[in-house]
Coordinates of C-alpha atoms in Angstrom, one line a residue:
M9 CA 0.1 0.0 0.1
V10 CA 2.8 2.6 1.0
G11 CA 4.8 1.4 -2.0
Y12 CA 2.1 2.7 -4.3
F13 CA 3.0 6.2 -3.4
T14 CA 6.7 5.8 -2.5
D15 CA 7.7 3.7 -5.6
Q16 CA 5.6 5.3 -8.3
D17 CA 5.3 8.7 -10.0
P18 CA 1.9 10.2 -9.7
T19 CA 1.3 10.4 -13.5
F20 CA -2.4 10.8 -14.3
G21 CA -3.2 7.2 -14.6
I22 CA -1.5 6.4 -11.4
A23 CA -2.9 9.3 -9.3
F24 CA -6.4 9.0 -10.4
T25 CA -7.4 6.0 -8.5
P26 CA -6.4 7.3 -5.1
A27 CA -7.8 10.6 -5.9
L28 CA -11.2 9.1 -6.7
V29 CA -11.1 7.0 -3.5
V30 CA -10.4 10.2 -1.4
A31 CA -12.9 12.2 -3.3
T32 CA -15.6 9.5 -2.7
L33 CA -14.9 9.2 1.0
L34 CA -14.9 13.0 1.5
F35 CA -17.7 14.4 -0.8
V36 CA -20.3 11.7 -1.7
R37 CA -23.7 12.6 -0.2
S38 CA -26.6 10.4 0.7
P39 CA -28.3 8.5 -2.1
T40 CA -31.7 9.4 -0.5
S41 CA -30.8 13.2 -0.8
N42 CA -33.4 15.4 -2.4
Y43 CA -33.0 18.5 -4.6
I44 CA -31.3 21.2 -2.5
F45 CA -31.3 25.1 -3.1
D46 CA -30.3 25.9 -6.7
E47 CA -30.6 22.2 -7.7
Q48 CA -34.4 22.6 -7.9
E49 CA -34.0 25.3 -10.6
A50 CA -31.0 23.8 -12.4
L51 CA -32.3 20.3 -12.7
L52 CA -36.0 19.8 -11.6
A53 CA -37.4 23.0 -13.2
N54 CA -34.9 23.2 -16.1
P55 CA -37.0 22.8 -19.3
Y56 CA -33.9 21.8 -21.3
V57 CA -32.8 19.0 -19.0
N58 CA -36.2 17.4 -18.4
G59 CA -37.6 18.3 -21.7
V60 CA -39.2 15.9 -24.2
N61 CA -36.8 13.6 -26.2
G62 CA -35.6 14.6 -29.5
S63 CA -33.0 13.6 -31.9
F64 CA -29.4 13.7 -30.4
W65 CA -28.2 16.5 -32.6
A66 CA -31.4 18.6 -31.9
A67 CA -30.8 18.2 -28.2
V68 CA -27.0 19.3 -28.6
K69 CA -28.1 22.3 -30.6
A70 CA -30.7 23.3 -28.2
A71 CA -28.1 23.2 -25.2
F72 CA -26.1 26.1 -26.9
Q73 CA -29.4 28.1 -27.3
C74 CA -30.3 28.4 -23.6
D75 CA -28.8 29.5 -20.3
F76 CA -27.6 27.4 -17.3
W77 CA -31.2 27.2 -16.2
G78 CA -32.7 26.2 -19.5
L79 CA -34.2 29.6 -20.3
P80 CA -34.0 31.3 -23.8
P81 CA -32.0 34.6 -24.3
E82 CA -35.0 36.9 -23.7
R83 CA -35.7 35.3 -20.4
S84 CA -32.2 34.6 -19.2
I85 CA -30.8 35.6 -15.8
G86 CA -27.2 35.2 -16.9
S87 CA -24.9 32.2 -16.6
Y88 CA -24.5 30.7 -20.2
R89 CA -23.1 27.2 -19.6
P90 CA -24.2 24.7 -22.2
I91 CA -21.8 21.8 -21.3
P92 CA -23.2 21.2 -17.8
N93 CA -26.7 21.1 -19.4
L94 CA -25.6 18.5 -21.9
V95 CA -24.3 16.3 -19.1
W96 CA -27.5 16.7 -17.0
R97 CA -29.8 16.0 -19.9
A98 CA -27.8 12.8 -20.8
L99 CA -28.0 11.6 -17.3
W100 CA -31.6 12.8 -16.7
H101 CA -32.9 10.0 -18.8
V102 CA -30.9 7.4 -16.7
S103 CA -31.9 8.6 -13.4
Q104 CA -33.6 11.8 -11.9
A105 CA -32.0 11.3 -8.6
P106 CA -29.7 14.3 -7.7
W107 CA -27.4 11.7 -6.1
L108 CA -26.3 10.4 -9.6
H109 CA -25.8 13.9 -11.1
H110 CA -23.6 14.9 -8.1
W111 CA -21.4 11.7 -8.7
V112 CA -20.2 13.4 -12.0
N113 CA -18.7 16.1 -9.9
V114 CA -16.8 13.7 -7.6
V115 CA -15.4 11.7 -10.5
L116 CA -14.4 14.9 -12.4
H117 CA -12.8 16.2 -9.2
A118 CA -10.6 13.3 -8.9
V119 CA -9.7 13.8 -12.6
N120 CA -8.6 17.4 -11.8
A121 CA -6.7 16.3 -8.7
A122 CA -4.8 13.7 -10.9
L123 CA -4.1 16.2 -13.5
L124 CA -2.7 18.6 -11.0
A125 CA -0.5 16.0 -9.3
S126 CA 0.8 15.1 -12.9
F127 CA 1.4 18.6 -13.7
T128 CA 3.4 19.1 -10.4
L129 CA 5.4 16.2 -11.3
A130 CA 6.4 17.5 -14.7
I131 CA 7.5 20.8 -13.0
T132 CA 9.3 19.6 -10.0
K133 CA 10.4 15.9 -10.9
R134 CA 9.7 15.2 -7.3
R135 CA 7.4 12.4 -6.3
D136 CA 6.5 13.7 -2.9
T137 CA 5.6 17.2 -4.0
A138 CA 3.5 15.9 -6.7
W139 CA 1.5 13.6 -4.5
L140 CA 1.1 16.3 -1.9
A141 CA -0.3 18.7 -4.4
G142 CA -2.8 16.2 -5.7
L143 CA -3.8 15.3 -2.0
A144 CA -4.2 19.0 -1.0
F145 CA -6.4 19.8 -4.0
V146 CA -8.6 16.8 -3.6
S147 CA -9.2 17.1 0.0
F148 CA -9.8 21.0 0.3
A149 CA -12.9 21.3 2.5
V150 CA -13.7 24.7 1.0
L151 CA -14.5 23.0 -2.3
T152 CA -17.4 20.8 -0.8
E153 CA -20.0 23.0 -2.3
A154 CA -18.6 22.8 -5.7
I155 CA -18.2 18.8 -5.5
T156 CA -21.2 17.8 -3.3
G157 CA -23.6 20.2 -4.7
V158 CA -24.9 19.3 -8.2
V159 CA -24.8 22.9 -9.6
G160 CA -21.1 22.9 -8.9
I161 CA -20.4 21.1 -11.9
A162 CA -19.9 24.4 -13.9
D163 CA -16.9 25.1 -11.6
V164 CA -15.5 21.5 -11.8
L165 CA -15.8 21.4 -15.5
G166 CA -14.4 25.0 -15.8
G167 CA -11.5 24.0 -13.8
L168 CA -10.9 20.9 -15.9
G169 CA -10.8 23.1 -18.9
V170 CA -7.9 25.2 -17.3
L171 CA -6.0 22.2 -16.2
L172 CA -6.2 20.6 -19.6
A173 CA -4.9 23.8 -21.1
V174 CA -1.9 23.8 -18.6
T175 CA -1.4 20.2 -19.4
A176 CA -1.2 20.8 -23.1
L177 CA 1.7 23.1 -22.4
R178 CA 3.8 19.7 -22.2
W179 CA 3.0 18.9 -25.8
P180 CA 5.4 19.6 -28.7
I181 CA 5.4 23.4 -29.6
W182 CA 3.5 22.6 -33.0
A183 CA 0.7 20.9 -31.2
M184 CA 0.4 22.9 -28.1
P185 CA -1.5 25.9 -29.3
L186 CA -4.4 23.6 -30.6
G187 CA -4.6 21.7 -27.2
V188 CA -4.7 24.9 -25.3
L189 CA -7.4 26.4 -27.7
L190 CA -9.6 23.3 -27.4
A191 CA -9.1 23.0 -23.6
T192 CA -9.9 26.7 -23.0
T193 CA -12.9 26.7 -25.3
F194 CA -14.2 23.7 -23.3
G195 CA -13.6 25.5 -20.0
L196 CA -15.5 28.7 -21.3
F197 CA -18.5 26.7 -22.4
S198 CA -18.6 25.2 -18.9
K199 CA -18.2 28.4 -17.0
E200 CA -17.3 31.9 -18.0
S201 CA -14.7 32.2 -15.2
A202 CA -12.4 29.9 -17.3
L203 CA -11.3 33.1 -19.0
V204 CA -8.7 33.2 -16.2
A205 CA -6.8 30.6 -18.4
I206 CA -5.6 33.6 -20.6
P207 CA -3.2 35.0 -17.9
V208 CA -2.8 31.7 -16.0
V209 CA -1.7 29.5 -18.9
T210 CA 0.4 32.3 -20.5
W211 CA 2.3 32.7 -17.2
V212 CA 2.8 28.9 -16.7
A213 CA 4.1 28.8 -20.3
L214 CA 6.5 31.6 -19.6
V215 CA 7.8 30.5 -16.1
A216 CA 7.9 26.7 -16.4
A217 CA 9.1 26.4 -20.0
K218 CA 12.5 25.1 -19.0
R219 CA 10.9 22.6 -16.6
L220 CA 8.6 21.3 -19.2
H221 CA 10.9 21.2 -22.0
P222 CA 14.5 21.0 -20.9
S223 CA 16.2 20.7 -24.1
R224 CA 14.0 23.1 -26.1
P225 CA 12.2 25.4 -23.9
H226 CA 11.3 28.2 -26.4
R227 CA 10.2 30.2 -23.5
V228 CA 8.9 33.4 -25.3
L229 CA 7.4 31.5 -28.2
S230 CA 5.7 29.2 -25.9
A231 CA 4.2 32.0 -23.9
T232 CA 3.2 33.9 -27.1
L233 CA 1.5 30.9 -28.5
A234 CA -0.3 30.1 -25.3
A235 CA -1.5 33.6 -25.0
A236 CA -2.7 33.6 -28.7
A237 CA -4.5 30.3 -28.2
T238 CA -6.3 31.2 -25.0
V239 CA -7.2 34.6 -26.4
G240 CA -8.3 32.9 -29.6
A241 CA -10.7 30.5 -27.5
L242 CA -12.1 33.7 -25.8
V243 CA -12.9 35.1 -29.1
L244 CA -14.3 31.9 -30.6
Y245 CA -16.4 31.4 -27.4
T246 CA -17.8 34.9 -27.5
Y247 CA -18.5 34.9 -31.2
L248 CA -20.4 31.6 -31.0
R249 CA -22.2 32.6 -27.8
R250 CA -23.4 35.9 -29.4
R251 CA -24.6 34.0 -32.4
W252 CA -26.3 31.0 -30.7
F253 CA -27.5 33.1 -27.6
P254 CA -28.2 36.8 -28.5
V255 CA -29.1 39.0 -25.6
T256 CA -30.1 42.5 -25.3
L257 CA -27.6 44.5 -23.3
P258 CA -28.6 47.1 -20.6
A259 CA -28.2 50.7 -21.3
S260 CA -25.4 51.0 -18.8
V261 CA -23.3 49.0 -21.3
T262 CA -24.4 50.2 -24.6
A263 CA -24.4 54.0 -23.6
A264 CA -21.1 55.8 -24.5
L265 CA -18.9 56.9 -21.5
P266 CA -18.0 60.6 -20.9
A267 CA -15.0 61.8 -22.8
D268 CA -13.0 62.3 -19.6
A269 CA -13.6 58.7 -18.3
P270 CA -10.4 56.9 -17.2
A271 CA -8.6 54.7 -19.7
L272 CA -9.1 51.6 -17.7
E273 CA -12.8 52.2 -17.3
R274 CA -13.2 52.8 -21.0
A275 CA -11.3 49.6 -21.8
M276 CA -13.5 47.6 -19.4
H277 CA -16.6 49.3 -20.8
G278 CA -15.6 48.5 -24.3
F279 CA -14.7 44.8 -23.4
L280 CA -18.1 44.3 -21.7
G281 CA -19.9 45.7 -24.8
W282 CA -18.0 43.3 -27.1
F283 CA -18.2 40.4 -24.7
R284 CA -22.0 40.7 -24.3
Q285 CA -22.4 38.9 -21.1
P286 CA -26.0 38.0 -20.5
M287 CA -27.4 40.5 -17.8
L288 CA -26.9 39.1 -14.3
P289 CA -29.5 39.3 -11.6
R290 CA -29.0 42.3 -9.2
D291 CA -30.5 41.3 -5.7
P292 CA -29.0 43.3 -2.8
I293 CA -30.0 40.4 -0.6
N294 CA -27.6 38.1 -2.5
N295 CA -25.0 40.7 -3.0
P296 CA -25.3 43.8 -0.8
L297 CA -22.1 45.4 -2.6
I298 CA -24.6 46.1 -5.5
E299 CA -25.7 49.1 -3.5
A300 CA -22.2 50.3 -2.6
D301 CA -20.1 53.0 -4.2
F302 CA -16.9 51.7 -6.1
A303 CA -14.7 52.4 -3.1
H304 CA -16.9 50.6 -0.5
R305 CA -17.4 47.8 -2.9
V306 CA -13.7 47.3 -3.3
A307 CA -13.3 47.4 0.5
G308 CA -16.0 44.7 1.0
A309 CA -14.6 42.6 -1.9
L310 CA -11.2 42.6 -0.3
R311 CA -12.6 41.6 3.1
V312 CA -14.5 38.6 1.4
Y313 CA -11.2 37.6 -0.3
F314 CA -9.3 37.6 2.9
R315 CA -12.0 35.6 4.6
G316 CA -11.9 33.0 1.7
L317 CA -8.3 32.6 2.1
E318 CA -8.7 31.9 5.7
Q319 CA -11.3 29.2 5.0
V320 CA -8.9 27.5 2.5
F321 CA -6.2 27.0 5.2
F322 CA -8.6 26.6 8.3
P323 CA -12.1 25.7 7.1
W324 CA -13.7 25.7 10.6
T325 CA -16.9 27.4 9.3
L326 CA -18.3 26.3 6.0
S327 CA -21.7 27.4 4.7
G328 CA -23.9 27.2 1.5
D329 CA -24.9 31.0 1.9
Y330 CA -23.3 34.1 3.1
S331 CA -26.0 36.6 1.9
F332 CA -27.3 39.8 3.5
P333 CA -26.7 41.0 6.2
A334 CA -23.8 38.4 6.8
E335 CA -21.5 40.3 4.3
P336 CA -22.8 43.8 4.4
I337 CA -21.4 46.8 2.8
P338 CA -18.4 47.9 5.1
A339 CA -18.8 50.8 7.3
R340 CA -15.1 51.7 6.9
L341 CA -13.0 51.8 3.7
V342 CA -10.0 50.4 5.7
S343 CA -10.2 47.6 8.1
P344 CA -7.9 44.8 9.0
S345 CA -9.6 42.3 6.9
S346 CA -9.7 44.7 3.9
A347 CA -6.2 45.7 4.3
L348 CA -5.0 42.1 4.5
G349 CA -7.1 41.2 1.5
A350 CA -5.4 44.0 -0.6
L351 CA -2.0 42.9 0.5
L352 CA -2.7 39.3 -0.4
L353 CA -4.3 40.1 -3.7
V354 CA -1.4 42.5 -4.8
G355 CA 1.6 41.1 -2.9
P356 CA 1.7 37.4 -4.3
P357 CA 2.0 38.5 -7.8
L358 CA 5.0 40.7 -7.0
V359 CA 6.5 37.9 -5.0
A360 CA 5.9 35.5 -8.0
L361 CA 7.8 37.8 -10.3
G362 CA 10.8 37.8 -8.0
S363 CA 10.6 34.0 -7.7
W364 CA 10.6 33.7 -11.4
L365 CA 13.7 35.9 -11.6
R366 CA 15.3 33.6 -9.0
A367 CA 14.4 30.5 -11.1
L368 CA 16.0 32.3 -14.3
V369 CA 19.2 32.6 -12.2
L370 CA 19.2 29.1 -10.9
E371 CA 18.6 27.8 -14.4
R372 CA 21.7 29.7 -15.8
R373 CA 23.8 28.1 -13.0
A374 CA 22.4 24.6 -14.0
K375 CA 20.8 24.3 -10.5
D376 CA 17.4 22.9 -9.4
S377 CA 14.8 25.7 -10.1
S378 CA 11.7 23.5 -9.5
W379 CA 10.8 25.2 -6.1
A380 CA 11.2 28.8 -7.6
V381 CA 9.1 27.8 -10.6
L382 CA 6.4 26.1 -8.5
L383 CA 6.2 29.1 -6.1
A384 CA 6.0 31.6 -9.0
V385 CA 3.2 29.6 -10.5
G386 CA 1.3 29.2 -7.4
L387 CA 1.6 32.8 -6.2
M388 CA 0.4 34.1 -9.4
W389 CA -2.4 31.6 -10.0
V390 CA -4.2 32.2 -6.7
P391 CA -5.1 35.9 -7.0
I392 CA -5.6 35.9 -10.7
A393 CA -7.9 32.9 -10.7
Y394 CA -10.0 34.5 -8.0
F395 CA -10.1 38.1 -9.4
P396 CA -13.1 37.5 -11.8
H397 CA -15.1 36.3 -8.7
S398 CA -14.0 39.1 -6.6
N399 CA -16.9 41.6 -7.4
I400 CA -14.2 44.2 -8.2
P401 CA -14.1 44.2 -12.0
V402 CA -17.8 43.1 -12.3
L403 CA -20.6 42.8 -9.8
L404 CA -21.8 39.2 -9.5
P405 CA -25.2 37.9 -8.4
T406 CA -23.5 36.5 -5.2
V407 CA -21.3 38.4 -2.8
R408 CA -19.5 35.3 -1.5
A409 CA -19.6 31.5 -2.3
E410 CA -17.2 28.7 -1.5
R411 CA -17.4 27.5 -5.0
F412 CA -15.7 30.5 -6.3
W413 CA -12.4 28.9 -4.8
Y414 CA -12.3 26.0 -7.0
L415 CA -10.0 27.6 -9.7
P416 CA -7.8 29.5 -7.1
A417 CA -7.4 26.3 -5.0
M418 CA -5.4 24.7 -7.7
G419 CA -2.7 27.3 -7.3
M420 CA -3.1 26.9 -3.5
A421 CA -2.5 23.3 -3.7
L422 CA 0.8 24.0 -5.4
L423 CA 2.0 26.2 -2.6
I424 CA 0.8 23.8 0.2
A425 CA 2.7 21.0 -1.5
L426 CA 5.8 23.2 -1.7
L427 CA 5.4 24.2 1.9
F428 CA 5.1 20.6 3.3
T429 CA 7.9 19.3 1.1
E430 CA 10.2 22.0 2.5
L431 CA 8.9 21.2 6.0
H432 CA 9.7 17.6 5.7
Q433 CA 13.2 18.3 4.2
R434 CA 14.2 20.7 7.0
L435 CA 12.8 18.6 9.8
R436 CA 13.6 15.1 8.3
W437 CA 16.7 14.2 10.5
R438 CA 15.9 15.6 13.9
H439 CA 12.1 16.2 13.9
G440 CA 10.7 14.0 11.3
A441 CA 7.9 13.0 13.5
V442 CA 6.9 16.7 14.1
A443 CA 6.8 17.3 10.3
L444 CA 4.7 14.1 9.9
G445 CA 2.4 15.3 12.8
V446 CA 1.8 18.7 11.2
S447 CA 1.0 17.1 7.9
C448 CA -1.4 14.8 9.4
V449 CA -3.2 17.3 11.5
F450 CA -3.5 19.6 8.4
F451 CA -4.8 17.2 6.0
G452 CA -6.8 15.4 8.7
F453 CA -8.6 18.6 9.6
Q454 CA -9.3 19.3 5.9
A455 CA -10.8 15.9 5.4
A456 CA -13.0 15.9 8.5
R457 CA -14.4 19.2 7.7
A458 CA -15.1 18.2 4.1
R459 CA -16.9 15.0 5.3
L460 CA -18.9 16.9 7.8
H461 CA -19.8 19.7 5.3
A462 CA -20.8 17.0 2.8
L463 CA -23.2 15.6 5.5
D464 CA -25.0 18.9 5.3
Y465 CA -26.3 17.8 1.9
T466 CA -28.2 14.8 3.4
D467 CA -31.4 16.7 2.5
D468 CA -32.8 20.2 2.2
L469 CA -33.7 20.6 5.9
S470 CA -30.2 19.4 6.9
F471 CA -28.6 21.9 4.5
W472 CA -30.4 24.9 5.7
R473 CA -30.2 24.0 9.3
A474 CA -26.4 23.8 8.8
T475 CA -26.3 27.0 7.0
R476 CA -28.3 28.9 9.5
Q477 CA -26.2 27.7 12.3
A478 CA -23.0 28.5 10.3
V479 CA -24.0 32.0 9.3
P480 CA -26.8 33.0 11.7
N481 CA -26.8 36.6 10.2
S482 CA -28.0 35.4 6.8
A483 CA -31.7 36.4 6.5
K484 CA -31.8 34.0 3.5
A485 CA -30.6 31.1 5.5
Q486 CA -33.1 31.7 8.3
L487 CA -36.0 32.0 5.8
N488 CA -35.2 28.9 3.9
Y489 CA -34.9 26.9 7.1
S490 CA -38.3 28.3 8.0
V491 CA -39.7 27.0 4.8
M492 CA -38.1 23.6 5.2
V493 CA -39.4 23.0 8.8
G494 CA -42.8 24.3 7.8
A495 CA -42.9 21.7 4.8
R496 CA -42.6 19.1 7.6
G497 CA -45.5 20.6 9.5
K498 CA -43.6 22.4 12.2
M499 CA -45.6 25.7 11.6
E500 CA -44.6 27.3 15.1
E501 CA -41.0 26.8 14.3
R502 CA -41.4 28.2 10.8
L503 CA -43.0 31.2 12.3
T504 CA -40.0 31.8 14.6
Y505 CA -37.4 31.7 11.8
S506 CA -39.5 33.7 9.4
R507 CA -39.7 36.4 12.0
R508 CA -35.9 36.3 12.5
A509 CA -35.4 36.5 8.8
L510 CA -37.6 39.6 8.7
E511 CA -35.6 41.2 11.6
L512 CA -32.4 40.8 9.7
A513 CA -33.7 42.1 6.4
P514 CA -36.8 44.4 7.1
R515 CA -36.8 45.7 3.5
W516 CA -36.9 42.3 1.8
P517 CA -40.1 41.7 0.0
M518 CA -39.8 37.8 0.3
A519 CA -39.3 38.0 4.0
H520 CA -42.6 39.8 4.5
I521 CA -44.5 37.7 2.0
Y522 CA -43.1 34.4 3.5
L523 CA -43.9 35.6 7.1
G524 CA -47.4 36.4 5.9
D525 CA -47.6 33.0 4.1
T526 CA -46.7 31.3 7.3
L527 CA -49.4 33.0 9.3
C528 CA -51.9 32.5 6.5
R529 CA -51.3 28.7 6.5
M530 CA -51.8 28.8 10.1
H531 CA -55.2 30.0 9.3
R532 CA -54.5 33.4 10.5
P533 CA -55.0 35.4 7.3
D534 CA -56.0 38.6 8.8
E535 CA -52.7 38.7 10.8
A536 CA -51.0 37.9 7.5
W537 CA -52.4 40.7 5.5
P538 CA -50.3 43.5 6.9
H539 CA -47.1 41.5 5.9
Y540 CA -48.5 40.7 2.6
A541 CA -49.3 44.4 1.9
R542 CA -45.7 45.5 2.9
G543 CA -44.2 42.8 0.8
F544 CA -46.4 44.0 -2.3
E545 CA -45.2 47.5 -1.7
L546 CA -41.6 46.5 -1.6
G547 CA -41.8 44.0 -4.5
P548 CA -44.6 45.0 -6.9
N549 CA -43.1 43.2 -9.9
D550 CA -42.4 39.8 -8.4
P551 CA -45.3 37.7 -9.9
N552 CA -44.3 34.5 -7.8
L553 CA -44.5 36.2 -4.5
I554 CA -47.5 38.1 -5.2
A555 CA -49.3 34.9 -6.6
L556 CA -48.2 32.9 -3.6
A557 CA -49.7 35.4 -1.2
L558 CA -53.0 36.1 -3.1
Q559 CA -53.8 32.4 -3.6
C560 CA -53.3 31.6 0.1
L561 CA -55.7 34.4 0.9
W562 CA -58.1 33.0 -1.5
D563 CA -57.7 29.5 0.1
E564 CA -58.4 30.7 3.4
H565 CA -61.6 32.7 2.2
A566 CA -60.1 36.1 3.2
A567 CA -59.3 37.5 -0.2
H568 CA -62.5 39.4 -0.7
R569 CA -62.2 41.1 2.7
H570 CA -59.1 43.0 1.1
D571 CA -60.7 43.9 -2.3
D572 CA -60.5 47.5 -1.7
E573 CA -56.9 47.5 -0.3
L574 CA -55.8 45.4 -3.2
L575 CA -57.3 47.8 -5.7
A576 CA -55.8 50.7 -4.0
L577 CA -52.4 49.0 -4.2
A578 CA -52.9 48.2 -7.8
Q579 CA -53.7 51.9 -8.5
A580 CA -50.4 52.9 -6.6
H581 CA -48.4 50.6 -8.8
P582 CA -49.8 50.8 -12.5
G583 CA -48.5 48.5 -14.9
S584 CA -46.9 46.2 -12.3
W585 CA -47.6 42.6 -11.7
L586 CA -49.2 43.6 -8.5
A587 CA -51.7 45.7 -10.5
Y588 CA -52.5 42.9 -12.9
L589 CA -52.7 40.0 -10.6
G590 CA -54.5 42.1 -7.7
T591 CA -57.1 43.3 -10.1
E592 CA -57.5 39.9 -11.7
L593 CA -58.2 38.3 -8.3
V594 CA -60.8 40.9 -7.5
Q595 CA -62.6 40.6 -10.7
N596 CA -62.1 36.9 -11.7
G597 CA -61.1 35.2 -8.5
D598 CA -64.5 33.3 -8.4
K599 CA -64.0 32.0 -12.0
N600 CA -60.4 31.0 -11.5
Q601 CA -60.7 29.8 -7.8
G602 CA -58.1 32.3 -6.8
V603 CA -55.0 33.3 -9.1
E604 CA -55.3 32.2 -12.7
P605 CA -53.5 28.9 -12.6
K606 CA -50.8 29.7 -15.2
Y607 CA -49.4 32.4 -12.7
R608 CA -49.6 30.3 -9.7
P609 CA -46.0 29.6 -8.4
R610 CA -44.4 26.4 -8.8
G611 CA -44.8 24.1 -5.8
Y612 CA -41.7 22.9 -3.9
N613 CA -40.0 19.9 -5.7
E614 CA -42.1 20.3 -8.9
G615 CA -41.0 20.7 -12.4
P616 CA -41.3 23.7 -14.8
K617 CA -44.8 25.1 -15.3
Q618 CA -46.2 25.1 -18.7
R619 CA -47.2 28.8 -19.7

């Protein structure tokens, strides 16, 4: 058993089996698990995934004409990721159990860990460092969300694309550009954040050329070709997406900037106009930084970055949600967390440049440069891979998510492998037991936290209970937990946590509507009405919430008691969904038995409604 690791180099074929064993032990969830959180929209309610059977090529074509949630361009909420949809649709006709779909993530994560170990071996020619890199990546607890949650397949596949592009750097110079182009294109069609391959792969080609091709490094040529291939992949992806999935851009992107706008701002504005990213949701509950000015947005983003780095090394608290007010707009521009975040975002690339220069010196002296090359790669990889998720260049729908660390964790695994290799070398003779003990504690803690967090995905109730306990200041976690316990008949408990959610987010329409819905389902519709009315005022254009409230009032025979108030609210919000649904209920409620059926919200664990 020990000889498998001590006597063999971790090439991909050798490293994959132990990686799969570790990934299975740490991240596999219960086979009885149901659909949790975004999985309901991504699988159960995805009209592409569970659509009617058609020809194979028609299904493939359709995957590139809808977004991540199966919606057409005119209804898209962003996130264009065809390859995950193709995988889900293929598996949907085998089994509709989320457990099977999640297993793909586990296997692909093992593939990525084996690729990373093999790549580390190619640079360092050290068996121990390569095994440690694979072990670190496969066992990072912060990656549990991406591996154990079905929706994380986009991150895992995007990571696979980047690793395949890096692996292609080992090919002969004439074949390498094609491999990089294909791998990067695959990654981009899996998740947009794979665009980090442009700087990452180019940097690796430049820094590691001598290690990957000792006799003919062609350093500058290799980096130039890698850059051209990755940029070519981005252009190809953008052109095809714009053709297959045309979207209407918001005015903020199409409008011309003032003539005195900074050059960097103008460049970013021009790129977004060309890239034509489908419009992303803007919900201050999921991302409070949407309402911040640029300076406070950057401060908040740097704080989140630092906290994420903490989780990579010490994943004591892991959660499926960090929404408002758990990660609010910072009160101060400078705080210890934001300052450390800035230092750790800017400092590592500067150190990476110094490490590369050191590697060049060592190579000229015909000395071992592997440690300097690996350090340069890892230090540059982490901040660059995280930056698109940082909310600094572009505002995302989510302020913070552990799955955002899937790509940066690859670079972090290289650094940890280097750290523990150095630790064992320095302490081998006098303090070998200490080095072994430190390693066991670190990797053991990661494994334990990963396994415990994976148990949170046992079912939807377990997930939201764990999320609420991990991040008690998340209104979303409190509200979703209240819904889960209410679905199991514990209405008094649902009422308690619904009220807690409203305390945390008093201007959140959903919190008001769901508190009203709780009271209504407890046969207290008159107590529910003030909460419904307030929710209507705050969210007059949310048809699902409005329909949910109106239908419960109707079912409780209380709707007509509020006809005058409903009509007054409709007049106060002309042209809104509230105006339409409220007026329709007053005038045609008896005929429709409440809200018109096609506008009633989809029930829990139901598929898409036909409209």
